[in-house]
Coordinates of C-alpha atoms and ligand atoms in Angstrom, one line a residue:
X46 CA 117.9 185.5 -42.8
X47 CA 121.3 183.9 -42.5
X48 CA 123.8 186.0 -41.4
X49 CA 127.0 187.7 -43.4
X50 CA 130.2 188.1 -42.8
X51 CA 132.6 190.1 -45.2
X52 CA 136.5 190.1 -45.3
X53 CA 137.9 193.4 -46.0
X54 CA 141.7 194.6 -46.1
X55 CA 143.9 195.9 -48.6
X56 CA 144.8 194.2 -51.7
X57 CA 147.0 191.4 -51.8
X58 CA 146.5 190.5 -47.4
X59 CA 145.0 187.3 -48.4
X60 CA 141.6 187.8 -48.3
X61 CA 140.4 185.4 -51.5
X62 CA 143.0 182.9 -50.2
X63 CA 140.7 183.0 -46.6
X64 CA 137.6 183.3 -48.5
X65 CA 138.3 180.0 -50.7
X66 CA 139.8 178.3 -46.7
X67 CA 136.7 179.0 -46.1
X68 CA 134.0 178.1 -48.6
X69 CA 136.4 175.2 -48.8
X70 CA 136.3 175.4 -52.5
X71 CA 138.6 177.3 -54.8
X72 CA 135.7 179.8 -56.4
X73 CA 137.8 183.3 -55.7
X74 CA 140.7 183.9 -58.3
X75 CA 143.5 184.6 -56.5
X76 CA 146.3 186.5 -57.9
X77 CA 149.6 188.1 -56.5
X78 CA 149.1 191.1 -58.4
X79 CA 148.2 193.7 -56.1
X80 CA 145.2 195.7 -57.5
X81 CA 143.6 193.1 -59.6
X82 CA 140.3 194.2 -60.4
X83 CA 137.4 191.8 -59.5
X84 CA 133.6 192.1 -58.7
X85 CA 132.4 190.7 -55.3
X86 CA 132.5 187.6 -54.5
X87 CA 129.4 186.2 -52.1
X88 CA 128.6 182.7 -51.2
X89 CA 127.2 180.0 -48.7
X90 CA 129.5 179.0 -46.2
X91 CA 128.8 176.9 -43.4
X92 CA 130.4 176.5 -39.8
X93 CA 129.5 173.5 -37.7
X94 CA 126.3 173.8 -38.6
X95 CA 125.7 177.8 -38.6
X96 CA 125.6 178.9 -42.5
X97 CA 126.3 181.9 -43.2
X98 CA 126.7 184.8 -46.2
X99 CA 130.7 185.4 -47.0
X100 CA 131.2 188.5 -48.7
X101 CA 134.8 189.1 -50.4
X102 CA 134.8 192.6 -51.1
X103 CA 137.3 193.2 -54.2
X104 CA 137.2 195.6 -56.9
X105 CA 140.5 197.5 -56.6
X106 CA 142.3 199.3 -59.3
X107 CA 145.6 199.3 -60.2
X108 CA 146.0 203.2 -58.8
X109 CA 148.1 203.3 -55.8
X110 CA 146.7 206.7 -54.1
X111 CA 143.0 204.9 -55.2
X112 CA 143.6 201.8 -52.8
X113 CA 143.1 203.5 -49.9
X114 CA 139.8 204.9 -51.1
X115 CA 138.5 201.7 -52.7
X116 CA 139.7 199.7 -49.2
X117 CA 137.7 202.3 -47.4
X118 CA 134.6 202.4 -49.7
X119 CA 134.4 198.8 -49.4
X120 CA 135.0 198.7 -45.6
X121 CA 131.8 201.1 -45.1
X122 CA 129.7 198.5 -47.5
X123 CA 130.7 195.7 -45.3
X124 CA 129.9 197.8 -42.0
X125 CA 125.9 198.2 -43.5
X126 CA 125.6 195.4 -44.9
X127 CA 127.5 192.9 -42.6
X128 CA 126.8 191.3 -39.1
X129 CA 130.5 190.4 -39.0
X130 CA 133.9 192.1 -40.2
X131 CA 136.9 189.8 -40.6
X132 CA 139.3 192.8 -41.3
X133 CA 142.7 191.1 -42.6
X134 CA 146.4 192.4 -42.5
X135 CA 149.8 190.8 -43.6
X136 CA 152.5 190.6 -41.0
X137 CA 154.8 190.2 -43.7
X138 CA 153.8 193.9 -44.7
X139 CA 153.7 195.1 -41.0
X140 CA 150.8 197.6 -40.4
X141 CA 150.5 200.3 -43.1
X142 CA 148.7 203.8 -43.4
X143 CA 145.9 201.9 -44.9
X144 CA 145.3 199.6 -42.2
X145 CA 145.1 202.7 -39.4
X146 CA 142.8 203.9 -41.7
X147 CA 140.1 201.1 -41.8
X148 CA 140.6 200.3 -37.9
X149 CA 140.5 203.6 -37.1
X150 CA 136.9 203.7 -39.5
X151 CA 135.7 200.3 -38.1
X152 CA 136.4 201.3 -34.2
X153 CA 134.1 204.4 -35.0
X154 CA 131.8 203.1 -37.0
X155 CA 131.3 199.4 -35.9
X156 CA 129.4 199.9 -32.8
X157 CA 127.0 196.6 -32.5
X158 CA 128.5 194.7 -35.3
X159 CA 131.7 192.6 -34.4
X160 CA 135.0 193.1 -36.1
X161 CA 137.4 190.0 -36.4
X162 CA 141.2 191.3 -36.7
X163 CA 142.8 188.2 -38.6
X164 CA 146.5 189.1 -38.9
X165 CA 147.3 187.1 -42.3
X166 CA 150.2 185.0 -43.4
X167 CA 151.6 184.2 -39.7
X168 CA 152.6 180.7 -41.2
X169 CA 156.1 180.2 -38.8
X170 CA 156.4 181.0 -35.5
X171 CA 158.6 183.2 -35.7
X172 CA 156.3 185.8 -36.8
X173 CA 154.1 185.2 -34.0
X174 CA 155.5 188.0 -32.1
X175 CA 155.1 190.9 -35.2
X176 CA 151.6 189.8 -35.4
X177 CA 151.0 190.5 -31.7
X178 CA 152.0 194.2 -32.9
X179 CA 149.1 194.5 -34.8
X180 CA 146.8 195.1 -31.3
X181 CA 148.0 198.4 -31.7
X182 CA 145.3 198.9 -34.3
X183 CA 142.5 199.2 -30.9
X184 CA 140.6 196.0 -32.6
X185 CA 141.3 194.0 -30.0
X186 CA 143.4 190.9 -29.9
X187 CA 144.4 189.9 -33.2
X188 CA 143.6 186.3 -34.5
X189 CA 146.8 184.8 -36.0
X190 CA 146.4 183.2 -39.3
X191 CA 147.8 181.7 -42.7
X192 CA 144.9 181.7 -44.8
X193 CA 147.1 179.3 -46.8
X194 CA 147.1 176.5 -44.6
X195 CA 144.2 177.2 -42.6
X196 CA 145.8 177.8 -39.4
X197 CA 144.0 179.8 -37.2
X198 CA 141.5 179.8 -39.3
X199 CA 138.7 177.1 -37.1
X200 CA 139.2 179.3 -34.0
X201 CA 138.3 182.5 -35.7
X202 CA 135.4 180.7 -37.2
X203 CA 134.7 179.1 -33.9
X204 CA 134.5 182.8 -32.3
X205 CA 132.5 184.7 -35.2
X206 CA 130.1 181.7 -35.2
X207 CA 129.6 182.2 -31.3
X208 CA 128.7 185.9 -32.2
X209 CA 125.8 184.8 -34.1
X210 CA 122.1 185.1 -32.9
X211 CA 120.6 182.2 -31.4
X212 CA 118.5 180.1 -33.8
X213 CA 114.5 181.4 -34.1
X214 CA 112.8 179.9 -31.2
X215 CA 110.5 177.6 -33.5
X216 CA 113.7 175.9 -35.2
X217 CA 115.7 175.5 -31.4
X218 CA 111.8 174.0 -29.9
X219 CA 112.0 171.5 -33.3
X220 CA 115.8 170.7 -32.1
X221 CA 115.5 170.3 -29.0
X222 CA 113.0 167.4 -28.2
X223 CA 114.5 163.7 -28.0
X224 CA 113.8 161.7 -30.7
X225 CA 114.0 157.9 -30.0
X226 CA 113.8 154.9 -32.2
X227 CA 112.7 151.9 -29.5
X228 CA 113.7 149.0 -32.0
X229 CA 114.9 145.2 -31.7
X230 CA 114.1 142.0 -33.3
X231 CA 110.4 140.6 -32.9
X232 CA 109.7 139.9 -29.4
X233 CA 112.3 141.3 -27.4
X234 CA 110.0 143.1 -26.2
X235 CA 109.8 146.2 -28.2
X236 CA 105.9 147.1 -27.2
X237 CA 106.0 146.3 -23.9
X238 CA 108.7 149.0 -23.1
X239 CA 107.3 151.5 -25.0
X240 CA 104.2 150.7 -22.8
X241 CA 106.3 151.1 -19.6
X242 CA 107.7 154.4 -20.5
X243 CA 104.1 156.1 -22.4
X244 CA 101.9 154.4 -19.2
X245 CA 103.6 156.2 -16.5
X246 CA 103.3 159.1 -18.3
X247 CA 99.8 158.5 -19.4
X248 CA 98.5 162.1 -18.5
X249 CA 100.7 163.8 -21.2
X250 CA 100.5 161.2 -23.8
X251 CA 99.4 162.8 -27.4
X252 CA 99.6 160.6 -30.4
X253 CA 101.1 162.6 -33.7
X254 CA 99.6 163.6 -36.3
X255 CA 101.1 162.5 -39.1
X256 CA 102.5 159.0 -37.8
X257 CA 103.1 156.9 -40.5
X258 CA 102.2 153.8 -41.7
X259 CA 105.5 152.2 -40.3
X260 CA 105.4 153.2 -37.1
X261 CA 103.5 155.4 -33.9
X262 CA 104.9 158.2 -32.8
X263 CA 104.0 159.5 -29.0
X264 CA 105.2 162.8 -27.1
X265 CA 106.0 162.2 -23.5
X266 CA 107.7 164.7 -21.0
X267 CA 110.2 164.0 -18.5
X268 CA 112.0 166.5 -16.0
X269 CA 110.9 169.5 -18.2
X270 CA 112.1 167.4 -21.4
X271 CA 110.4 166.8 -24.6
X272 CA 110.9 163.3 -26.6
X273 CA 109.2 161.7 -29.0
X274 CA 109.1 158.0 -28.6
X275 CA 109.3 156.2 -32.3
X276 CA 107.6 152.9 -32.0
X277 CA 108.2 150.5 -34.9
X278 CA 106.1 147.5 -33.0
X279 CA 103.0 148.8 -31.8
X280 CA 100.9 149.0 -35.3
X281 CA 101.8 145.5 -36.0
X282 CA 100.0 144.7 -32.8
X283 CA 96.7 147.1 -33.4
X284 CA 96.4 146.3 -36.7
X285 CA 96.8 142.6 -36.4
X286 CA 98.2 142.3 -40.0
X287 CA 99.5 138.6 -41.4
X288 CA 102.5 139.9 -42.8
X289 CA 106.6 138.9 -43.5
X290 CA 107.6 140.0 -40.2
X291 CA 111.1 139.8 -40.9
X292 CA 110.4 142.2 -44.1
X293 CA 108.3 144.4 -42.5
X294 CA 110.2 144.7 -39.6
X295 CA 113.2 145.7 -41.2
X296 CA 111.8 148.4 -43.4
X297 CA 109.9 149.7 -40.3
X298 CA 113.6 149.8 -38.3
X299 CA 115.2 151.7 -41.1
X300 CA 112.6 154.3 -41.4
X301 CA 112.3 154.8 -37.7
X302 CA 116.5 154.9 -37.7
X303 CA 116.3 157.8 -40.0
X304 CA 114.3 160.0 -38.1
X305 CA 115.6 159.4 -34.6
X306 CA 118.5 161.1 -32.9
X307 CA 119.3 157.7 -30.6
X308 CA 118.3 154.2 -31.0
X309 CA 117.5 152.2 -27.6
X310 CA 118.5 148.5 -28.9
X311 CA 116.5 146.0 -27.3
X312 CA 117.8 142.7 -26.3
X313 CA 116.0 139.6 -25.1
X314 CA 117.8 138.4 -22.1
X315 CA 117.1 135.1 -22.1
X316 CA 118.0 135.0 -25.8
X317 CA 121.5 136.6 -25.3
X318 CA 122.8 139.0 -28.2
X319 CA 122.3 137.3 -31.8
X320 CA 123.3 138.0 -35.2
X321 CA 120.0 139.4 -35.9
X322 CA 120.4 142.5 -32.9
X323 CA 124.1 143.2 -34.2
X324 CA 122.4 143.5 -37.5
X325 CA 120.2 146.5 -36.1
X326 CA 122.7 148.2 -33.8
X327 CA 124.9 147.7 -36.9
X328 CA 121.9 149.5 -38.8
X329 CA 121.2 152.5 -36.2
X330 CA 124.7 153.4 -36.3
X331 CA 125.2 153.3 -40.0
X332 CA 122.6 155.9 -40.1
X333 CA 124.7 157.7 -37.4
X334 CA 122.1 157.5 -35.1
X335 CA 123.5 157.2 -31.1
X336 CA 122.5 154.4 -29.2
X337 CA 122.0 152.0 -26.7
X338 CA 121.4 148.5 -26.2
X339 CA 118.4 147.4 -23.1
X340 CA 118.6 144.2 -22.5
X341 CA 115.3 143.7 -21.3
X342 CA 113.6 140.6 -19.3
X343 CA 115.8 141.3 -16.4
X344 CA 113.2 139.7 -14.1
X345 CA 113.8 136.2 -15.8
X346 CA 117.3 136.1 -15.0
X347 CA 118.4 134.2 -12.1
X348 CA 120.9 136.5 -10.6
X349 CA 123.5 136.7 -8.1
X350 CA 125.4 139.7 -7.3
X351 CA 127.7 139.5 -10.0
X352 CA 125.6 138.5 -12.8
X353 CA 124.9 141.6 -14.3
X354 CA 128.3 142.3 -14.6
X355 CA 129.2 139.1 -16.6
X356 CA 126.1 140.2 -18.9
X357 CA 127.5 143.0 -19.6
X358 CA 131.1 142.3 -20.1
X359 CA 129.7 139.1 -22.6
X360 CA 127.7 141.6 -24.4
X361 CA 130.6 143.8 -24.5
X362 CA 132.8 140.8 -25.9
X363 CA 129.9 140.0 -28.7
X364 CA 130.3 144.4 -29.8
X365 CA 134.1 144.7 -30.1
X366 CA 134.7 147.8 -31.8
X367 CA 131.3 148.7 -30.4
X368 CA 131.9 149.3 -26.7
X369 CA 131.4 152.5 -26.7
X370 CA 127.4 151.9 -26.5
X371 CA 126.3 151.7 -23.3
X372 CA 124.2 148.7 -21.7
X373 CA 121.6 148.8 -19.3
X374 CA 119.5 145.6 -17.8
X375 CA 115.9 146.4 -17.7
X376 CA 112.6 144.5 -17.2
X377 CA 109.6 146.3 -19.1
X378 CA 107.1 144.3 -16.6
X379 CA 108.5 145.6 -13.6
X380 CA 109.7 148.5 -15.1
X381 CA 112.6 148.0 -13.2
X382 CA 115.3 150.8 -15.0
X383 CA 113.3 151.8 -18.1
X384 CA 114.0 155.2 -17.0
X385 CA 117.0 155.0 -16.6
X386 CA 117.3 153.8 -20.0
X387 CA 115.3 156.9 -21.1
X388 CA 117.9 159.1 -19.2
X389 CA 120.8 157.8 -20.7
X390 CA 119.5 158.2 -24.0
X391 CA 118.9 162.0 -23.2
X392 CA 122.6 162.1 -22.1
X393 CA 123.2 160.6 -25.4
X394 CA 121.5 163.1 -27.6
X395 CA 123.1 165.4 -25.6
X396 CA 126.5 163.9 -26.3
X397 CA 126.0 163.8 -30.0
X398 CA 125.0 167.5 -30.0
X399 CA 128.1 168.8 -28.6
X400 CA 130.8 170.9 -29.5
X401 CA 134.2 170.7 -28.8
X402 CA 136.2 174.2 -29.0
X403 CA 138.5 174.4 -31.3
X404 CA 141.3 175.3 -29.2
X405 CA 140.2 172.5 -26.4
X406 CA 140.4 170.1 -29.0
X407 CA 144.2 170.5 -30.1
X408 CA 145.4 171.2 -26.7
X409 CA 143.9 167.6 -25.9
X410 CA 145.2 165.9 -29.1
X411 CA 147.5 167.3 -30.6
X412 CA 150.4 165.8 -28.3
X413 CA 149.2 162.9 -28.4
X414 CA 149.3 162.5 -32.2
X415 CA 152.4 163.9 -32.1
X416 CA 153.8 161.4 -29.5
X417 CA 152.5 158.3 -31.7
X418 CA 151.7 160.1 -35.3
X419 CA 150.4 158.5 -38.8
X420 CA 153.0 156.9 -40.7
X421 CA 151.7 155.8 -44.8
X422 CA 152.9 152.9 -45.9
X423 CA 155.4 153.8 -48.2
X424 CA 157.1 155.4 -45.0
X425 CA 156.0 159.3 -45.8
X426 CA 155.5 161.1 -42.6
X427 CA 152.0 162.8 -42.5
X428 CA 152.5 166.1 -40.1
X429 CA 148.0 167.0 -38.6
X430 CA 148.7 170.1 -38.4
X431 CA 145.3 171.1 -36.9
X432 CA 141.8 169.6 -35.8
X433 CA 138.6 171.2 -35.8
X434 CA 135.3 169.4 -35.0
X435 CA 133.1 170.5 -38.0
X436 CA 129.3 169.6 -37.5
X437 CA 127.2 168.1 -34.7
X438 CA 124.8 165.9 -34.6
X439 CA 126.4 163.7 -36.0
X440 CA 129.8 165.0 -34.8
X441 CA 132.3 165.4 -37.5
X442 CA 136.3 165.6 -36.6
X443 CA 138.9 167.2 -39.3
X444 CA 142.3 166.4 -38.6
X445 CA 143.7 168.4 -41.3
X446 CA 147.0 166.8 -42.5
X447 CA 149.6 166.8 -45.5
X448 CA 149.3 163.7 -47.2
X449 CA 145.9 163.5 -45.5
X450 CA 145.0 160.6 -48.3
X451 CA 148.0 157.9 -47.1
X452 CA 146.6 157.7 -43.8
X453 CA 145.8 154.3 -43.0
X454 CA 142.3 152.6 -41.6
X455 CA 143.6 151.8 -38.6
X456 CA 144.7 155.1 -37.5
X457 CA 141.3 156.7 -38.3
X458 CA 140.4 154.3 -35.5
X459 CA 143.1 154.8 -33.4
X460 CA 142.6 158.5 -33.6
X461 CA 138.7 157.5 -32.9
X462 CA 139.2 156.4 -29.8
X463 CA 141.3 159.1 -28.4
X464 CA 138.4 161.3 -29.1
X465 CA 136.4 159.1 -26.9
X466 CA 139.1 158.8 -24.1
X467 CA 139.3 162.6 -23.7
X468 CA 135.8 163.8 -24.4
X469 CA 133.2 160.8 -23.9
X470 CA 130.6 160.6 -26.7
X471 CA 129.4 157.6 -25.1
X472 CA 127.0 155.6 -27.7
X473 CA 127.3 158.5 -30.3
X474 CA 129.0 157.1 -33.9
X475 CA 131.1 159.9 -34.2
X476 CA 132.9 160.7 -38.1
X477 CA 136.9 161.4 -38.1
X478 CA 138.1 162.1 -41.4
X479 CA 141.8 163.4 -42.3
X480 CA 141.5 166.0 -45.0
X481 CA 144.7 167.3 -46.8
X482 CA 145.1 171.1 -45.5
Ligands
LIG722 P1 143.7 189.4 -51.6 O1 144.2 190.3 -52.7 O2 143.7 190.1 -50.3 O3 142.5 188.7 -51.9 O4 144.9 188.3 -51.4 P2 145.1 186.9 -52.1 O5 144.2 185.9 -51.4 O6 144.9 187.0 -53.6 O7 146.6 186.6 -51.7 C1 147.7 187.4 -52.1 C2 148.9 186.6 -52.0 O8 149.2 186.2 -50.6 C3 148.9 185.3 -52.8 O9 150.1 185.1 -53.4 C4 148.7 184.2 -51.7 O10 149.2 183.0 -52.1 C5 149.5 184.8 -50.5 N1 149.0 184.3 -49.3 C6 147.7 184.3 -48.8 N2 147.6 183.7 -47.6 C7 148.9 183.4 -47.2 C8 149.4 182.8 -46.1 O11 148.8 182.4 -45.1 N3 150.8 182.7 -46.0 C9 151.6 183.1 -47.1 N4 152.9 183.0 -47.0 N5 151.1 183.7 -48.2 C10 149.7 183.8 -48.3
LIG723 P1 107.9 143.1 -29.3 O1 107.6 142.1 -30.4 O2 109.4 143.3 -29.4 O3 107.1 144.3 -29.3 O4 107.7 142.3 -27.9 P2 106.5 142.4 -26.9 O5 106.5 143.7 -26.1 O6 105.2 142.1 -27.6 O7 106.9 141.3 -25.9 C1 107.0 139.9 -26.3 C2 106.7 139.0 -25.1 O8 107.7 139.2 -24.1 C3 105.4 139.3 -24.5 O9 104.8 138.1 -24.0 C4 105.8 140.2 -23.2 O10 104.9 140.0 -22.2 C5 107.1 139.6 -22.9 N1 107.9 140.6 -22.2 C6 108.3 141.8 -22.7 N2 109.1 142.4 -21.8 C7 109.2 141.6 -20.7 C8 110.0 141.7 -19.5 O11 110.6 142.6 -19.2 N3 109.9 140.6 -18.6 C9 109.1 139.5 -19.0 N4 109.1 138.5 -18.1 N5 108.5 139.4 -20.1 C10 108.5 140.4 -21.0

């Protein structure tokens, strides 16, 4: 059962304008009539990756002295059938008799079920200081919105989303084991490694039902952990099939990309990083999978003190844009720092999987955009007026914008790597798109 949230609030507050901010899509009519009669409005709506029921209660009529009843009536149909209230005011309007009325009805009635005060149409900032007024309605402190542009609007998402019960255990225990895709050009290397890691952990090995054709799949456990290991080499091996191994391979990479939440990229040592391994990292993290590259064969490297350094700054050189993977040097015969390949892909899929708040998030860029923001080509200032990061796994970052569609490629990647400077996301492909608010 997903969970519903209604907006209730006299006519004319901005409720469909919220609704449609919300759902993202312009389904509610919106009128600046006050009392225009419509049914209820209900739809999907999804917060980073929460959906959720939004109800827009409507059906007014045109009486005045019937408002008040018809806000109250539908205010009691949100408080049984709701697991959230977003109750909305105007502070254009200032609080009214009506508005006492339904916070007075939600304080009483609303034990267990949250109520969101979203003070409406707080679009300059000069109004910031009437909407603080509105705490005098005992809901709490007020969340200060303009439906119209969105402000406001992520955090209150942000906070009613937090109020939502945790996932059924079944879905979270599905979500929360590692899945990784152990993948490289033919003999990297590949099998061996995935024999370093599942032989140490022999005891609590179980091969999957269900493995496919195109690759094995094995469970493994590590600190209190759960990962699934996708191997694309191993069946080539058992099943000793003649076959186009470039072909095959390839195939077998993609379909073991899509399923896994990071990629460990092995690289031959000895070989140095070709065409053909940008090729799959290249593949992994079109399919936004996270990843990182092992290069493996470690013991076959003549080293000094200095020489894993100068591997890793020429592998670095050879991924540009693409240093935000990490490296790691390991050696699948001496198993020397498979693990620690293993954990940094944990710290990966943990990095993919976060969220940043809302409000964290534009304390952190906000300034800096404004210090250096987009410019179009034709000159036009674009003002970001907000950023929200929308969806995990892969993360998704909004940077809500006028003229969101003049800015220019190489600001999406500027703005990329700020988000990486402040918060990490180490070897996670993260999306940045600027969307016109
Ligand atoms: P509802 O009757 O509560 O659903 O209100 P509507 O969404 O139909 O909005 C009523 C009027 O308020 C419309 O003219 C909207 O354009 C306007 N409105 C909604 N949100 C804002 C806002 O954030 N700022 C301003 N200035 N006007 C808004
Ligand atoms: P795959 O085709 O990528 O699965 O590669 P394999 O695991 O079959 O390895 C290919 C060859 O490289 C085999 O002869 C392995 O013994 C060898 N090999 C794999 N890893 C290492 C390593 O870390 N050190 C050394 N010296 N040899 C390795």
């Amino acid at each position: 059962m997903k969970p519903t949230v209604a907006i209730v609030g006299r006519p004319n507050v901005g409720k469909s304008t919220l609704f449609n901010r919300i759902v993202g899509k312009r389904h509610a009519i919106v009128d600046d009539q006050p009392g225009v009669t419509r049914d209820r409005n209900v739809l999907d709506a999804e917060w980073c990756g929460r959906s959720f029921l939004l109800v827009d209660t409507g059906g007014y009529t045109k009486e005045e002295d019937a408002i008040s009843r018809a806000v109250l009536s539908q205010a009691m149909l949100a408080i049984e059938e709701a697991d959230a209230i977003i109750f909305v005011c105007d502070v254009r309007a200032g609080i009214t008799d009506v508005d006492i009325e339904v916070a007075d009805l939600l304080r009483k009635k609303v034990a267990q079920k949250k109520v969101y005060l979203a003070v409406n149409k707080v679009d300059s900032d000069v109004l910031r200081a009437d909407a603080e007024a509105f705490r005098k309605l005992g809901l709490g402190e007020p969340y200060l919105i303009a439906g119209e542009q969105g402000l406001g609007v992520a955090e209150l998402l942000d906070d009613i989303v937090k109020s939502f019960p945790s996932l059924p255990e079944k879905e979270q225990s599905q979500i929360s084991v590692v899945k990784l895709a152990v993948v490289g050009r033919p003999n990297v290397g590949k099998s061996s490694f995935v024999n370093a890691v599942l032989g140490e952990e022999r005891q609590i090995v179980t091969q999957i039902a269900g493995t496919t054709r195109d690759s094995i799949d094995s469970a493994f456990k590590r600190n209190g952990q759960d990962f699934i290991l996708i191997d694309t080499a191993g069946l080539r091996k058992r099943a000793k099939v003649e076959e186009d191994v470039e072909f095959f391979s390839t195939t077998r990479t993609e379909k073991a990309l899509e399923r896994a939440d990071v990629a460990i990229v092995i690289i031959d040592a000895t070989q140095g990083i070709e065409k053909q391994d940008l090729r799959i990292i290249n593949m992994a993290l079109e399919r936004k999978c996270g990843a990182l590259i092992a290069i493996n064969k470690w013991d076959l490297i003549e080293k000094d003190a200095k020489t894993a350094e100068v591997f890793r700054e020429a592998v670095a050189a050879e991924l540009k844009s693409l240093s935000y993977l990490p490296v790691v040097t390991v050696s699948a015969v001496t198993k020397q720092r498979v693990f620690k390949a293993i954990d940094l892909a944990k710290e990966i899929w943990e990095a993919r999987r976060t969220r940043i708040e809302t409000s964290l998030l534009n304390r952190m860029l906000l300034p800096e955009i404004q210090r250096s923001p987009p410019w179009s080509k034709s000159g036009k200032e674009i003002k970001v007026k907000y950023i929200a990061q929308l969806a995990v796994e892969p993360p998704l970052f909004a940077f809500y914008a006028g003229n969101a569609k003049l800015v220019p490629e190489s600001y999406r990647k500027f703005v990329e790597r700020l988000i990486r400077e402040k918060f990490g996301f180490r070897g996670v492909p993260i999306e940045v798109q600027f969307r016109q608010k």
